[in-house]
PDB file of C-alpha atoms in Angstrom:
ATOM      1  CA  UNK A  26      45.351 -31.133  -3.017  1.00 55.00           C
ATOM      2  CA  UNK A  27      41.887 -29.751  -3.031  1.00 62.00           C
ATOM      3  CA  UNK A  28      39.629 -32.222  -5.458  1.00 60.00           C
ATOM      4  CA  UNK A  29      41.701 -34.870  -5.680  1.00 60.00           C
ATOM      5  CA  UNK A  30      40.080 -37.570  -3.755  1.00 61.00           C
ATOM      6  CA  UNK A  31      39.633 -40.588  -5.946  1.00 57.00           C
ATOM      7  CA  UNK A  32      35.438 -40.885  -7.209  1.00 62.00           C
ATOM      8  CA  UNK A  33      34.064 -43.234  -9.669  1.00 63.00           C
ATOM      9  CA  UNK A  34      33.572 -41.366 -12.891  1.00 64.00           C
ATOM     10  CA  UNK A  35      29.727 -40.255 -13.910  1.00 66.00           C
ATOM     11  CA  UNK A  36      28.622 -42.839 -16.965  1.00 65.00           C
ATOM     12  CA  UNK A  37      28.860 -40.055 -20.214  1.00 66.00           C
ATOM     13  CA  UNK A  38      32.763 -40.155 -18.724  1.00 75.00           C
ATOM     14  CA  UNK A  39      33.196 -43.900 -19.136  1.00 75.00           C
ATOM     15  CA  UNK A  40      30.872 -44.010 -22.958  1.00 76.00           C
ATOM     16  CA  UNK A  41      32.895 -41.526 -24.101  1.00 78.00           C
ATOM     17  CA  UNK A  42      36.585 -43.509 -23.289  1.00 78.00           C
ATOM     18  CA  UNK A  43      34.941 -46.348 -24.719  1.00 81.00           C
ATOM     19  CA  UNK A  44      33.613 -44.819 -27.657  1.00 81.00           C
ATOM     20  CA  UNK A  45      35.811 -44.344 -31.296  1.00 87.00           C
ATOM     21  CA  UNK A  46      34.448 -40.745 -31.495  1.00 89.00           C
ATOM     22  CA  UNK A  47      32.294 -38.762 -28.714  1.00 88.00           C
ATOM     23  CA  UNK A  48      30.385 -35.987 -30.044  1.00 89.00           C
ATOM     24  CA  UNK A  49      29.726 -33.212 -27.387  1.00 87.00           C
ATOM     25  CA  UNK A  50      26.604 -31.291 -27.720  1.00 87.00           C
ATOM     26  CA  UNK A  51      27.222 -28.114 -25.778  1.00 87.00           C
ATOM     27  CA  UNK A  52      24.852 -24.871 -25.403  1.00 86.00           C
ATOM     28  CA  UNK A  53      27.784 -22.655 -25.478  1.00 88.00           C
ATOM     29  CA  UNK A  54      31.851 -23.141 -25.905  1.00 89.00           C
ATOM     30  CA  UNK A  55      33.547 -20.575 -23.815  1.00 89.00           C
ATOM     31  CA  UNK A  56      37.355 -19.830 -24.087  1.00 91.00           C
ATOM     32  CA  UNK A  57      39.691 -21.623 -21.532  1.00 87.00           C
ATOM     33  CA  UNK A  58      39.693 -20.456 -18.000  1.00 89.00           C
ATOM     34  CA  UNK A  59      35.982 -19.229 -18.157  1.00 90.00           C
ATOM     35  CA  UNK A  60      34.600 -22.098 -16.308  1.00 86.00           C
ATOM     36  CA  UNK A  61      35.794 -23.595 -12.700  1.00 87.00           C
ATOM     37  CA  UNK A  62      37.182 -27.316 -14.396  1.00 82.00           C
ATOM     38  CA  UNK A  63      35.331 -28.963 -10.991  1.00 79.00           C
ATOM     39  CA  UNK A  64      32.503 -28.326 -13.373  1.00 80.00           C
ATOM     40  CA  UNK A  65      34.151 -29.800 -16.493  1.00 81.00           C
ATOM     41  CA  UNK A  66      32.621 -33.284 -16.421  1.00 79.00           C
ATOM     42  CA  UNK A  67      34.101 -35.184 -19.892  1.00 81.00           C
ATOM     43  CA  UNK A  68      37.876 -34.207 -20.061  1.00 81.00           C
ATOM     44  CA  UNK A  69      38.755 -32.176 -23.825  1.00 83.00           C
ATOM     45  CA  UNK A  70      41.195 -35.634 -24.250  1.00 85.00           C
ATOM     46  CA  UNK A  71      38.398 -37.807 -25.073  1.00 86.00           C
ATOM     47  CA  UNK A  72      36.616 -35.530 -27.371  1.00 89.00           C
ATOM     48  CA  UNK A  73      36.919 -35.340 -30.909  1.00 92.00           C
ATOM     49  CA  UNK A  74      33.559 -33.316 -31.841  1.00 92.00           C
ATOM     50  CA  UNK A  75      31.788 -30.167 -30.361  1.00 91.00           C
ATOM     51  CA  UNK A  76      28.703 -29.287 -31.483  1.00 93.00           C
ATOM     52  CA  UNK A  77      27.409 -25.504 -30.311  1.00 92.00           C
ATOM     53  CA  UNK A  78      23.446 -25.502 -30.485  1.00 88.00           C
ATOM     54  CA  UNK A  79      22.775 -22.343 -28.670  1.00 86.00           C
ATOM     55  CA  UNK A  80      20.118 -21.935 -25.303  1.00 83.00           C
ATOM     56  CA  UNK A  81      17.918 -25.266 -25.483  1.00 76.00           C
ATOM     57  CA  UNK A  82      14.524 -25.580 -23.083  1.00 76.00           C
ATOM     58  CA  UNK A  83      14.157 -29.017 -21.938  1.00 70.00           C
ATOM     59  CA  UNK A  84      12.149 -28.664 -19.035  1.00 67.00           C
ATOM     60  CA  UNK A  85      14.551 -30.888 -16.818  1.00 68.00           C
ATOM     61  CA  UNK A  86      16.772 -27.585 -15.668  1.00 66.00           C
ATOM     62  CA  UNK A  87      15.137 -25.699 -13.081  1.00 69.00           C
ATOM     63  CA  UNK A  88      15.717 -21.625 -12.318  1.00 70.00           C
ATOM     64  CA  UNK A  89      16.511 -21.123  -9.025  1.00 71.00           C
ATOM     65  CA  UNK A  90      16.016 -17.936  -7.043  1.00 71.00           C
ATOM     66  CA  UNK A  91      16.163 -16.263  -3.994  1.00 71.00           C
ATOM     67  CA  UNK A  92      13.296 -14.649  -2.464  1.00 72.00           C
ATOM     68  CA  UNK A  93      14.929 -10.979  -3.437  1.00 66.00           C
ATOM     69  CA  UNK A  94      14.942 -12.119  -7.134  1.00 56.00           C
ATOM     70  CA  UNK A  95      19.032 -12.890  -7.188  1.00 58.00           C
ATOM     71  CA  UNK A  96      19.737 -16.112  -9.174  1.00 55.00           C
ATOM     72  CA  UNK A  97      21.450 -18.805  -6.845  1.00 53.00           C
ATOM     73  CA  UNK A  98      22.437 -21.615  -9.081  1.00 52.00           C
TER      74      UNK A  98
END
């Protein structure tokens, strides 16, 4: 039963079951399994584009590491 309890869904989640067609814009598509789904946040079911665009610098992520160099996020 782990990650069940009952949360309200982030907005992109509630757009995109609203929306006709919801275009995902993703820096890389990795094969099933690849990714913990706790960090899936749109379900594949309301999807009906994907759009790979390769590494993208925003300046809104932030690297994170340890004081021995080791990445932490």
């Amino acid at each position: 039963m782990r990650r069940t309890a009952v949360r309200r869904p982030p907005v992109g989640v509630t757009g995109a079951v609203a929306g006709r067609v919801t275009i995902v814009q993703a820096e890389e598509v990795v094969r099933e399994g690849e990714i913990d789904p706790a960090d899936v946040h749109l379900p594949g079911i309301y999807v009906q584009r994907i759009v790979e665009v390769g590494r993208q610098e925003t300046g809104v992520e932030i690297e994170k590491l340890s004081s021995n160099g080791e990445d932490q996020s």
